[in-house]
Short mmCIF file of C-alpha atoms in Angstrom, two decimals:
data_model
loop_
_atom_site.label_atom_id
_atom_site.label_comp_id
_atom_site.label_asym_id
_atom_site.label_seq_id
_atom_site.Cartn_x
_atom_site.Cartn_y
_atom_site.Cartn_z
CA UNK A 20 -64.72 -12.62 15.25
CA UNK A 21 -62.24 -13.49 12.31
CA UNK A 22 -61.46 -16.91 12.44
CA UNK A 23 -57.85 -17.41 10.65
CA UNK A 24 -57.58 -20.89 9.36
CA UNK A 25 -54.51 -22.76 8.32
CA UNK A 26 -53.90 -24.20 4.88
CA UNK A 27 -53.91 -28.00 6.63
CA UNK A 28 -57.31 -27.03 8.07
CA UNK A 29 -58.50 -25.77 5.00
CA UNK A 30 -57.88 -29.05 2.63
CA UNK A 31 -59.03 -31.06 5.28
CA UNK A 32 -62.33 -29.43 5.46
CA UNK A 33 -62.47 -29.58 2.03
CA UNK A 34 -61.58 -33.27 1.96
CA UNK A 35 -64.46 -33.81 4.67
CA UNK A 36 -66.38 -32.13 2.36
CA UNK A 37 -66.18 -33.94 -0.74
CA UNK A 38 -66.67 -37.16 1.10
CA UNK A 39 -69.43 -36.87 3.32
CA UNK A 40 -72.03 -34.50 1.23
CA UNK A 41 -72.22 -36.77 -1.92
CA UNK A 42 -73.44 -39.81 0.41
CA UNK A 43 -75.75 -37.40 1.95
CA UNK A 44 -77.26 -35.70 -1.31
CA UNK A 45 -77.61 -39.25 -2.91
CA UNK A 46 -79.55 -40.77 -0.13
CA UNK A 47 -81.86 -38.27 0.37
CA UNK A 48 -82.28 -38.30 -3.77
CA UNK A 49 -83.10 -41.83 -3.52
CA UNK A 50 -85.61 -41.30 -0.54
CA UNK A 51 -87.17 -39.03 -2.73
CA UNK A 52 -88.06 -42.28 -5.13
CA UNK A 53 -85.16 -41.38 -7.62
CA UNK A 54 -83.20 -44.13 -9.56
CA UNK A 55 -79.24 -44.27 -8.53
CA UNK A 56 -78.41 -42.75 -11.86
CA UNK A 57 -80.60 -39.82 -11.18
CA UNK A 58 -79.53 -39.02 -7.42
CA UNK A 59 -75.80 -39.53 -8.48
CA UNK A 60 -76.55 -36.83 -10.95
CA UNK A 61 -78.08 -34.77 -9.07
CA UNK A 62 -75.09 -35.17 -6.10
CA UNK A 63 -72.65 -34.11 -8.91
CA UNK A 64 -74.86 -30.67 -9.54
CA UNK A 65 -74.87 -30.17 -5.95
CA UNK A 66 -71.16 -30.82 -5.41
CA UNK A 67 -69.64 -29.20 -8.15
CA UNK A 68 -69.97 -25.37 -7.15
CA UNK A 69 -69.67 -26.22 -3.57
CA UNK A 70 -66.03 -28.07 -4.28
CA UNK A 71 -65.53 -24.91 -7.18
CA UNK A 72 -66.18 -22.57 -4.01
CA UNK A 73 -64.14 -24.32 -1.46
CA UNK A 74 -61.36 -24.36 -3.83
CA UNK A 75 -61.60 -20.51 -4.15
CA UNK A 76 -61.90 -19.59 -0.78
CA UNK A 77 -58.38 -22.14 0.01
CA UNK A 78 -56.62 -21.25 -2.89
CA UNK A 79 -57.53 -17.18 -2.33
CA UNK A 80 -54.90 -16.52 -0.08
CA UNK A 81 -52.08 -18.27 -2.21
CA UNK A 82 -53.16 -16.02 -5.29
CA UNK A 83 -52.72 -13.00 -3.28
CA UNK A 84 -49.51 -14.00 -1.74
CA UNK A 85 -48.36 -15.01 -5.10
CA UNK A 86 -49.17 -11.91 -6.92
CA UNK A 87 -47.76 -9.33 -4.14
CA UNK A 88 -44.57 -11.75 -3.95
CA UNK A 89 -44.50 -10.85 -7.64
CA UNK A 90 -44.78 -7.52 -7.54
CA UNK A 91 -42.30 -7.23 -4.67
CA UNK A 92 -39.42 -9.39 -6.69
CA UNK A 93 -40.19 -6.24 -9.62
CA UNK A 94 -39.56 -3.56 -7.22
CA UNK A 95 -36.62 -5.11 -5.87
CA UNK A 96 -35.55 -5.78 -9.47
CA UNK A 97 -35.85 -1.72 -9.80
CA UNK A 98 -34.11 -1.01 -6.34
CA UNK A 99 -37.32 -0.52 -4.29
CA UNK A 100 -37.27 -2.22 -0.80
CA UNK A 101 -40.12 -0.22 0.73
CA UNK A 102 -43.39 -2.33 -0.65
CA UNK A 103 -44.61 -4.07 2.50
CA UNK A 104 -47.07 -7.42 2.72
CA UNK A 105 -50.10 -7.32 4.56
CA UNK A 106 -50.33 -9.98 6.72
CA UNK A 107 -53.28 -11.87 5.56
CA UNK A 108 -54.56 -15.58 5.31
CA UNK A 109 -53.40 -18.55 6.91
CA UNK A 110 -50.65 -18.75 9.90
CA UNK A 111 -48.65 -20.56 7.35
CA UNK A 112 -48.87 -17.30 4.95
CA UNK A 113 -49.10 -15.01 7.52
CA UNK A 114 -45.72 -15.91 8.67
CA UNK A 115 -43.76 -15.70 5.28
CA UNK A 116 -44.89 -11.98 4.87
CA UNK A 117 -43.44 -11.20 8.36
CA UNK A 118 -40.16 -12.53 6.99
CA UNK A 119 -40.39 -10.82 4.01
CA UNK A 120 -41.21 -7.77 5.64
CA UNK A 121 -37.43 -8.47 7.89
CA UNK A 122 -36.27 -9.11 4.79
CA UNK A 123 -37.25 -5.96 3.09
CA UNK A 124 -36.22 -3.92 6.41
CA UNK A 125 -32.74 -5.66 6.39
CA UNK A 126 -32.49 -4.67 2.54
CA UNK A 127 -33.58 -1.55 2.91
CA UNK A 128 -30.74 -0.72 5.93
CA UNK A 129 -28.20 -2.05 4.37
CA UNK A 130 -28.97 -0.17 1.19
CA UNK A 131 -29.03 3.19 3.33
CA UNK A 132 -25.78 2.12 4.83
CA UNK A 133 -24.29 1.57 1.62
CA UNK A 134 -25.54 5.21 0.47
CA UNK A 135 -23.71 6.67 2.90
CA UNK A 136 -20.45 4.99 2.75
CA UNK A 137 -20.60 5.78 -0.89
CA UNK A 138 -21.50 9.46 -0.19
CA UNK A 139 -18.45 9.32 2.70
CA UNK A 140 -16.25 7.42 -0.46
CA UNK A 141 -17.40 10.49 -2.99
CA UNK A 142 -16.40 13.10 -0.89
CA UNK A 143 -12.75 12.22 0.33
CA UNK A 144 -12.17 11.22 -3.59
CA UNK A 145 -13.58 14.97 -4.84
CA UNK A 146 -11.79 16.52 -1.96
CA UNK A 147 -8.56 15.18 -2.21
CA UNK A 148 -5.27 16.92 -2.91
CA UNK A 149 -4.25 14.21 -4.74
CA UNK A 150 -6.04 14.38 -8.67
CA UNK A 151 -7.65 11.01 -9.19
CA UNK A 152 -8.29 9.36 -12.71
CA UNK A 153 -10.11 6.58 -13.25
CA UNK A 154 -10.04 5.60 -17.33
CA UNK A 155 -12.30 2.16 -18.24
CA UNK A 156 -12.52 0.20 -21.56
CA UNK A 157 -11.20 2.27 -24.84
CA UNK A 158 -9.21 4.78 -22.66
CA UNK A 159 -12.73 7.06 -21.60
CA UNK A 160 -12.08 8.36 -18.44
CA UNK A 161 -14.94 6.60 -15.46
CA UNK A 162 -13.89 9.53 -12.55
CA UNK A 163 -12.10 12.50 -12.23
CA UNK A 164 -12.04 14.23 -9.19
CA UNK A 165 -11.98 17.61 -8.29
CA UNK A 166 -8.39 17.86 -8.21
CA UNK A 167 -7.91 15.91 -11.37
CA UNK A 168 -10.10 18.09 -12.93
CA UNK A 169 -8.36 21.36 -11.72
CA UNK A 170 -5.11 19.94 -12.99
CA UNK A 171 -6.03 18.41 -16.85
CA UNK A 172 -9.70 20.10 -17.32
CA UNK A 173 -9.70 23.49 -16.39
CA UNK A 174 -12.22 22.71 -13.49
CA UNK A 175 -14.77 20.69 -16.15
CA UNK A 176 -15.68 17.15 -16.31
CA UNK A 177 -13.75 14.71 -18.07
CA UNK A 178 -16.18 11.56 -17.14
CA UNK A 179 -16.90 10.17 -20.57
CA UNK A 180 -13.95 11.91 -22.40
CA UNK A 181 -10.94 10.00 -24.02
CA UNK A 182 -8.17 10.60 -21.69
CA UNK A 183 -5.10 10.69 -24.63
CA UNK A 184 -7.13 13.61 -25.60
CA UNK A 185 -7.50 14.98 -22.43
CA UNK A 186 -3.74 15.02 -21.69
CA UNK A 187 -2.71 15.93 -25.50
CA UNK A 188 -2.37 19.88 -24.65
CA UNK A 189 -0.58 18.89 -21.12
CA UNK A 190 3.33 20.08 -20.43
CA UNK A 191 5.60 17.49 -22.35
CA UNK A 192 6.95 16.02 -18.75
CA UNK A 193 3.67 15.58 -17.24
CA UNK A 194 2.25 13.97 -20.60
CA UNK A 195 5.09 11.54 -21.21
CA UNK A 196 4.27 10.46 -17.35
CA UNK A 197 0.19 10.25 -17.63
CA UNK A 198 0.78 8.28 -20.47
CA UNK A 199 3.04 5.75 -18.89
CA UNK A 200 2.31 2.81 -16.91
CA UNK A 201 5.13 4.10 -14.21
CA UNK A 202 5.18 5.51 -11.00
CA UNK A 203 7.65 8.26 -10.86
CA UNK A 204 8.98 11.74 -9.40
CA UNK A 205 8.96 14.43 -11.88
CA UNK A 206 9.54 18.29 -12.29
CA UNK A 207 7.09 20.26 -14.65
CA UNK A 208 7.16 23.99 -15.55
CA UNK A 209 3.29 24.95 -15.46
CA UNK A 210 1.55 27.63 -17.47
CA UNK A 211 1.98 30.33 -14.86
CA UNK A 212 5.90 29.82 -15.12
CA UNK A 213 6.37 28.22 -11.58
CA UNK A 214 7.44 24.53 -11.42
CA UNK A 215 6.21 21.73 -9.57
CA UNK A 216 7.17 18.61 -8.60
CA UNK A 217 4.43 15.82 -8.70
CA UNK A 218 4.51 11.84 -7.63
CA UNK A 219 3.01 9.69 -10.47
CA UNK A 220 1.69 6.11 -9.53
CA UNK A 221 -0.93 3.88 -11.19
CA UNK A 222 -2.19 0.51 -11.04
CA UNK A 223 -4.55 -1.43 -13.23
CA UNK A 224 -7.10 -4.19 -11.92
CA UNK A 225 -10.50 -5.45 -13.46
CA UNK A 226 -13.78 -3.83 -12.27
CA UNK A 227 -17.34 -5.91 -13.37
CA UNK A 228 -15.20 -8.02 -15.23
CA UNK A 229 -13.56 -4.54 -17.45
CA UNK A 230 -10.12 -3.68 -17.37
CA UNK A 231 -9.58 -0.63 -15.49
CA UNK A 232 -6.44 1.64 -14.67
CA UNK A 233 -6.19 4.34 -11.95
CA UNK A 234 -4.09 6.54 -11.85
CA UNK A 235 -2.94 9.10 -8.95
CA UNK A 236 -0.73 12.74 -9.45
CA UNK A 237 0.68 13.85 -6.05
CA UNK A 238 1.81 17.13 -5.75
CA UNK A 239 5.41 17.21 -3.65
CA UNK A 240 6.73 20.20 -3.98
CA UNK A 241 6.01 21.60 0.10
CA UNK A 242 6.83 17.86 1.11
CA UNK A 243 10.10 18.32 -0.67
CA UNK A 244 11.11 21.61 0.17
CA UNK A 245 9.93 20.48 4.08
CA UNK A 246 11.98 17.69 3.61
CA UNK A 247 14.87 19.61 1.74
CA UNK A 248 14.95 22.08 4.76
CA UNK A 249 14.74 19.85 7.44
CA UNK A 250 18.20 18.06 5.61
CA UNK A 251 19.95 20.94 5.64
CA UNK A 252 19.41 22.21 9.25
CA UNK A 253 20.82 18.46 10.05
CA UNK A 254 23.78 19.19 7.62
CA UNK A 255 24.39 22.73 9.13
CA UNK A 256 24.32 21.02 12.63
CA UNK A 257 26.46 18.43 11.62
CA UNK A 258 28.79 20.77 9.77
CA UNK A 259 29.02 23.13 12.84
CA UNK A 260 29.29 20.63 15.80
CA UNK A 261 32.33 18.52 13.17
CA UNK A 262 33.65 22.38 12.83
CA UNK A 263 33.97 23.48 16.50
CA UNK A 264 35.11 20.24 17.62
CA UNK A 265 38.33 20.79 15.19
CA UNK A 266 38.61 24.44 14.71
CA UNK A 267 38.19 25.12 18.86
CA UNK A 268 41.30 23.02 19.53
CA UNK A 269 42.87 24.64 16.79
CA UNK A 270 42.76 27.92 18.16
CA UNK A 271 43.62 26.56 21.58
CA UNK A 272 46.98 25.27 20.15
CA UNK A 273 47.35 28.08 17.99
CA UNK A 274 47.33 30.47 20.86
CA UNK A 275 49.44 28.10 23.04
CA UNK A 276 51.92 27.90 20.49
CA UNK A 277 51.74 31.49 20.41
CA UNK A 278 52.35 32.18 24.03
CA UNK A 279 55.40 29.46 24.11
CA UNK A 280 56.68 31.17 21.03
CA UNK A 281 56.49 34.44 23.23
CA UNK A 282 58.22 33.03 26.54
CA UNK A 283 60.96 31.16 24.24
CA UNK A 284 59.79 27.56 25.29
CA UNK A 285 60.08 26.26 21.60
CA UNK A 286 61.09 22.64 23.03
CA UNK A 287 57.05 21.89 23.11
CA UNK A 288 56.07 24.08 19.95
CA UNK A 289 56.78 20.24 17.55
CA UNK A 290 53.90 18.72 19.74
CA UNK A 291 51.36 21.91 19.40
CA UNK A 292 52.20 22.04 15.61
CA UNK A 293 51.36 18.42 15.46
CA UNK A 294 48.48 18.71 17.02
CA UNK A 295 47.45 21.13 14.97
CA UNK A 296 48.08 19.09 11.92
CA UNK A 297 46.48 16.10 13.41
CA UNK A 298 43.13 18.29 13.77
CA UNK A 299 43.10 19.74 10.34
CA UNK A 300 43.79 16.71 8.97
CA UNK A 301 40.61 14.86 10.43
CA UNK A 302 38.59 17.90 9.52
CA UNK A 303 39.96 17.74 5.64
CA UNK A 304 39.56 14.31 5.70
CA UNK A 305 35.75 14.60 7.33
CA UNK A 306 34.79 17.63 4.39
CA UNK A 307 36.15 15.16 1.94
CA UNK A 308 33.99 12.39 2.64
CA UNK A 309 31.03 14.73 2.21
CA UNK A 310 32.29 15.90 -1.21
CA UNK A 311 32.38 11.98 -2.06
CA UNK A 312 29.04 11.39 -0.78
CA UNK A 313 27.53 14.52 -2.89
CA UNK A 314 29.88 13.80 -5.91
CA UNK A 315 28.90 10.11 -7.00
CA UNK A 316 29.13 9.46 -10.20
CA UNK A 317 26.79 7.20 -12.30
CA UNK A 318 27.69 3.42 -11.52
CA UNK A 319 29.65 1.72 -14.79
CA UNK A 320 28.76 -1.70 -14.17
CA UNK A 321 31.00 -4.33 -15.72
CA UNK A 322 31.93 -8.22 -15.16
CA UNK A 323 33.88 -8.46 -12.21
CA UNK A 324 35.69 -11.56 -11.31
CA UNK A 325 35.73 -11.89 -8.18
CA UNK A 326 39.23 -13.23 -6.92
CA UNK A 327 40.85 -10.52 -7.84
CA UNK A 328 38.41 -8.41 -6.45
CA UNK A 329 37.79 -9.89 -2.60
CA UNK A 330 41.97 -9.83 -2.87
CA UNK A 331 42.00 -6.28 -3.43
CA UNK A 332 39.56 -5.52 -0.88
CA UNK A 333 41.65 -7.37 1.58
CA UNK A 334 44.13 -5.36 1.19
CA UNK A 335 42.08 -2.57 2.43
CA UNK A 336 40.38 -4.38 5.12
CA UNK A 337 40.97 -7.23 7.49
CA UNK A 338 38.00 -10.45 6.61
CA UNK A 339 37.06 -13.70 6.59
CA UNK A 340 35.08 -15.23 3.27
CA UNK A 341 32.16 -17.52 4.67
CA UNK A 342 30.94 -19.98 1.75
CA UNK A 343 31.61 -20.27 -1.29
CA UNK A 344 32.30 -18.07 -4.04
CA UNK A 345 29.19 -17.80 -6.38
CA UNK A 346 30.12 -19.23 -10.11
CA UNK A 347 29.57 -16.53 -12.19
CA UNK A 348 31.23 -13.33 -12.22
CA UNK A 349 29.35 -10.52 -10.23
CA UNK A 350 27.79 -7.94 -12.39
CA UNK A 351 28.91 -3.97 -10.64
CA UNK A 352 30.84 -0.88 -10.42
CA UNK A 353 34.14 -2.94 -9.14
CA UNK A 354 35.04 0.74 -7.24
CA UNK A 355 31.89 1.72 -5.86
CA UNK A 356 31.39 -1.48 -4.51
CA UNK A 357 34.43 -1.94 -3.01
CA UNK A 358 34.11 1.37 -1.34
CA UNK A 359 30.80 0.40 0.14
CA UNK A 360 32.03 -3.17 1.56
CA UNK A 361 35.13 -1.42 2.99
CA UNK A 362 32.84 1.07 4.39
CA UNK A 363 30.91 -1.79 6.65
CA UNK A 364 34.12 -4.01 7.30
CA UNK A 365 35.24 -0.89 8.48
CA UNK A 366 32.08 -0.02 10.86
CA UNK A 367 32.65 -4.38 11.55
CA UNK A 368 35.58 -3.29 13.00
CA UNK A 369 34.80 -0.58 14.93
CA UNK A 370 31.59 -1.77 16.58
CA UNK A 371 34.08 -4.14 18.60
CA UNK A 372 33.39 -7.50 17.07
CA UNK A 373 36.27 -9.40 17.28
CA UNK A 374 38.46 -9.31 13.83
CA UNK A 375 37.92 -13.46 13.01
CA UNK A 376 34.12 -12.77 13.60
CA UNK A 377 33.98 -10.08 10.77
CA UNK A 378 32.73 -12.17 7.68
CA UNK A 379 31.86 -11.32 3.94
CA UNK A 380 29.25 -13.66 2.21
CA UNK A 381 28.00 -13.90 -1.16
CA UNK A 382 25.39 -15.67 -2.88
CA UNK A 383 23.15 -15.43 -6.07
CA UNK A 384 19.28 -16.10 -5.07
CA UNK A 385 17.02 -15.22 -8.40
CA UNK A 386 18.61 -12.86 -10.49
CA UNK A 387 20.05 -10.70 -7.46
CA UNK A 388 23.51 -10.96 -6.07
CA UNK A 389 23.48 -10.92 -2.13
CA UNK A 390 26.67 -9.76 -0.43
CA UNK A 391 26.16 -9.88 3.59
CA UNK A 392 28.58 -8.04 5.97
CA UNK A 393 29.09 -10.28 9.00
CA UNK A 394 30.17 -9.18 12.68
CA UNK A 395 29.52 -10.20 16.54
CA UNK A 396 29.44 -6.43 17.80
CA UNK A 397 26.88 -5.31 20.16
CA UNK A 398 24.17 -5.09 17.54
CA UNK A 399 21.68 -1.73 17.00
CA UNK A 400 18.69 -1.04 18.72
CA UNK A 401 15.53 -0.88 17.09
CA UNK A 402 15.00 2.55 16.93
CA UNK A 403 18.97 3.30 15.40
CA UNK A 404 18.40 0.06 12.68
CA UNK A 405 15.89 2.41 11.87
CA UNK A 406 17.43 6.23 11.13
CA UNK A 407 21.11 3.91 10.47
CA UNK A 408 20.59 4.42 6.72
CA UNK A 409 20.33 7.98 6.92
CA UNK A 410 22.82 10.68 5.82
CA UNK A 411 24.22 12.11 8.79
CA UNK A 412 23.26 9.73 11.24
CA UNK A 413 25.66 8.17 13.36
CA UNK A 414 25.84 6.37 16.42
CA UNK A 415 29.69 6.56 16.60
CA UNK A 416 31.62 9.33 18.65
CA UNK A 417 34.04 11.80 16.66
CA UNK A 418 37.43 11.11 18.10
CA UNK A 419 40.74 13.22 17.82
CA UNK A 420 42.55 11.36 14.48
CA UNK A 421 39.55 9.68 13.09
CA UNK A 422 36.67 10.03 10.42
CA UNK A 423 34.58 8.14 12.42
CA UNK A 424 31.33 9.38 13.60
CA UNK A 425 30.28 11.59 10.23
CA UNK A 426 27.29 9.76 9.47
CA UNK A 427 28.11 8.45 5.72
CA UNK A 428 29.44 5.38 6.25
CA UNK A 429 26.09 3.62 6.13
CA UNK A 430 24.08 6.39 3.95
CA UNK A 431 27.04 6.13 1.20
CA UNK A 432 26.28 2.80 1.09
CA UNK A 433 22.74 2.48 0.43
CA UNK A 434 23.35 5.66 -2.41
CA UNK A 435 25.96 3.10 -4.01
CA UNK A 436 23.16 0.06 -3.57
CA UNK A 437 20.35 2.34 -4.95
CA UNK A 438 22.37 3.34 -7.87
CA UNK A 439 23.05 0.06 -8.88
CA UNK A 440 18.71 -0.62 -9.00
CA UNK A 441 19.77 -2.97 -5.46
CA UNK A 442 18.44 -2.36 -1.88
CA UNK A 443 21.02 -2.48 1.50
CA UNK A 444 19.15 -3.77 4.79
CA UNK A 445 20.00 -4.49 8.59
CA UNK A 446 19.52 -6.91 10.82
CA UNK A 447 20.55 -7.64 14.14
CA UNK A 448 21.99 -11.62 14.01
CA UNK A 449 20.98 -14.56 16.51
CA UNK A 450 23.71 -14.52 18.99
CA UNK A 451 24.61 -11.01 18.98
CA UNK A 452 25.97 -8.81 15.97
CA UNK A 453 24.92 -6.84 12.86
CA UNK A 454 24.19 -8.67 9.22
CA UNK A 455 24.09 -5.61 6.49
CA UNK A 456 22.79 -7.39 3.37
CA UNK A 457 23.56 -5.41 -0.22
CA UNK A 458 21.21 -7.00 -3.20
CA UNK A 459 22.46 -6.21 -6.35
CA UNK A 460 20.53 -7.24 -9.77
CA UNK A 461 23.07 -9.02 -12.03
CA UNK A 462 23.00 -8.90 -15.79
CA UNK A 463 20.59 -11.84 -17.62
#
């Protein structure tokens, strides 16, 4: 039987050792009838191999733990977790090679787990619709996947390539756009003669200390004709229900008048005729507003002072100014504006907020201009705050005499914000109402 013992054990024994068997070998030298010189002499013979050999068989263990902990830091160095420790020697050393063998089993998991999340990583990014670049230092491209490849390679690898090269031979429109450091919608005829419509975006960020840009091309030409269809079924419904609704009555009166025309009772034909008036005027006035909306011309933006401005807008519709004026002139299209902020007084007004709760604000935060639309109607739900910026979305009823209810009110708007590189957002208030908040940037 093996008897395992620890390093403690071992240097005491050796201690022991090399005090009690000198005393021994130098009495019994000097029993013998030596001289002290001659038995301590003959003590040091005695005790130098055995102290040589004790130190060997204590030290034995350390040199093997030392030289397999050595060769297990190189194989680690080269990526190999699998060399094992046998566990051999004292407790002491017997218990750091079952933690390095944990350790080496935890390595060695987590290094499997990370080859398969890179595997899962490496196939959505080959397999992806969308063409993925990936250019490093000096413009040579790091990763190209599949569809990247299809799109600017011909199917072969570009890893290693310089990507101004790459995209050189490309279609004017879709080189001007790789080349830029944009994202963007664009059109581009391809080789085969069909065109396509693709969404640019890129983004650049450091990678082991290396600048790196990625960049992603999006194909959206089914999303846009999906999304193209899907508009014009909702203008066709729109159209047709805003169509019946007028030319049904129409007919009604028409035959009416007809039939009183007939029997001789012309006392009533004034009111049918006016009727009749009254219902081709709100349909003129409802195909109008959609010419408007689909006719907007380029903003001109210009310095607008603003007294004469809010004055001019009174005059169209009924509000109070809240604050201040901001100091510097506002920097817009005077009549597209206008048009928008009568279009929300106007919904103010209609959502049956009282007429001294319907507020304009403005205020300059940054380099934007911030023009809010006050009221204290009932407010929106969340679902209509969010479809209310849509063209042809409306929450209002169509009503005999009245535009109301088209659903361009709101999306006119936002086209008017957009146009002028702003944003338009709502917001139900504290206490009950809508805020509609138009940022505008203003000139530096």
């Amino acid at each position: 039987m093996r008897v395992s013992l620890s390093l403690r054990a071992r240097a005491l024994l050796a201690l022991a050792t090399a005090a009690v068997v000198p005393p021994l070998v130098i009495l019994g030298v000097r029993r013998a009838g030596m001289e002290s010189g001659v038995a301590l002499g003959v003590a040091m013979l005695v005790m130098l191999p055995l102290l040589a050999w004790l130190s060997a068989v204590w030290l034995a263990p350390l040199l093997r733990l030392t030289r397999a902990l050595e060769g297990a830091v190189l194989s680690y160095r080269d990526g190999d977790f699998s060399l094992n420790l046998a566990p051999d020697g004292p407790r002491e050393l017997v218990q750091l090679t079952r933690l390095h063998a944990e350790l080496g089993q935890a390595l060695r998991e987590q290094r499997q787990h990370l080859a398969q999340r890179e595997l899962l990583l490496d196939t959505v990014v080959q397999n992806t619709p969308v063409a993925l670049v990936l250019t490093g230092p000096g413009g040579r491209i790091a990763i190209a996947n599949l569809a990247a490849r299809q799109l600017l390679g011909d199917g072969r690898s570009l890893a290693g390539l310089d990507y101004g090269a790459v995209i050189a031979p490309l279609p004017e429109a879709l080189r001007d756009a790789l080349a830029g450091d944009a994202d963007q919608l664009f059109a581009v005829t391809l080789a085969d003669g069909s065109e396509e419509t693709f969404h640019h975006s890129t983004r650049a960020f450091r990678l082991q200390g290396q600048p790196h840009r990625l960049r992603l091309l999006r194909r959206m030409t089914r999303e846009l004709s999906r999304a193209e269809v899907a508009t014009w079924k909702r203008v066709i419904r729109v159209l047709s229900h805003e169509l019946n609704n007028s030319l049904a009555p129409i007919s009604s009166l028409a035959h009416s008048g007809a039939e009183l025309a007939r029997r001789g009772s012309t006392e009533r034909l004034p009111q049918v005729l006016a009727s009749i008036g009254e219902r081709a005027a709100h349909l003129h006035g409802f195909l109008s507003g959609y010419a408007a909306f689909a006719k907007l011309p380029a903003p001109r933006r210009e310095a607008v002072e603003w007294a004469p401005f809010l004055n001019h807008l009174g005059t169209l519709g009924e509000f109070n100014l809240d604050g201040e004026l901001p100091a510097q002139p506002g920097w817009f299209d005077p009549a597209q504006i206008g048009q928008a902020l009568l279009n929300l007084i106007k919904n103010a007004h209609e959502s049956g907020s009282d007429p001294d709760e319907i507020a304009l604000r403005l205020a300059v935060q940054g380099a934007d201009l911030r023009i809010e639309v006050l009221d204290r109607g009932p407010g929106m739900s969340e679902a209509v705050l969010a479809q209310a910026l849509l063209p042809f979305y409306s929450t209002k009823r169509s009503e005999p005499g009245s535009q109301g209810g088209t659903g361009l009110g709101l999306a006119l708007a936002r086209e008017i914000a957009e146009a002028h590189d702003g944003r338009i957002a709502l917001g139900n208030r504290d206490g009950g109402g809508l805020r509609v908040v138009i940022s505008l940037p203003q000139a530096r």
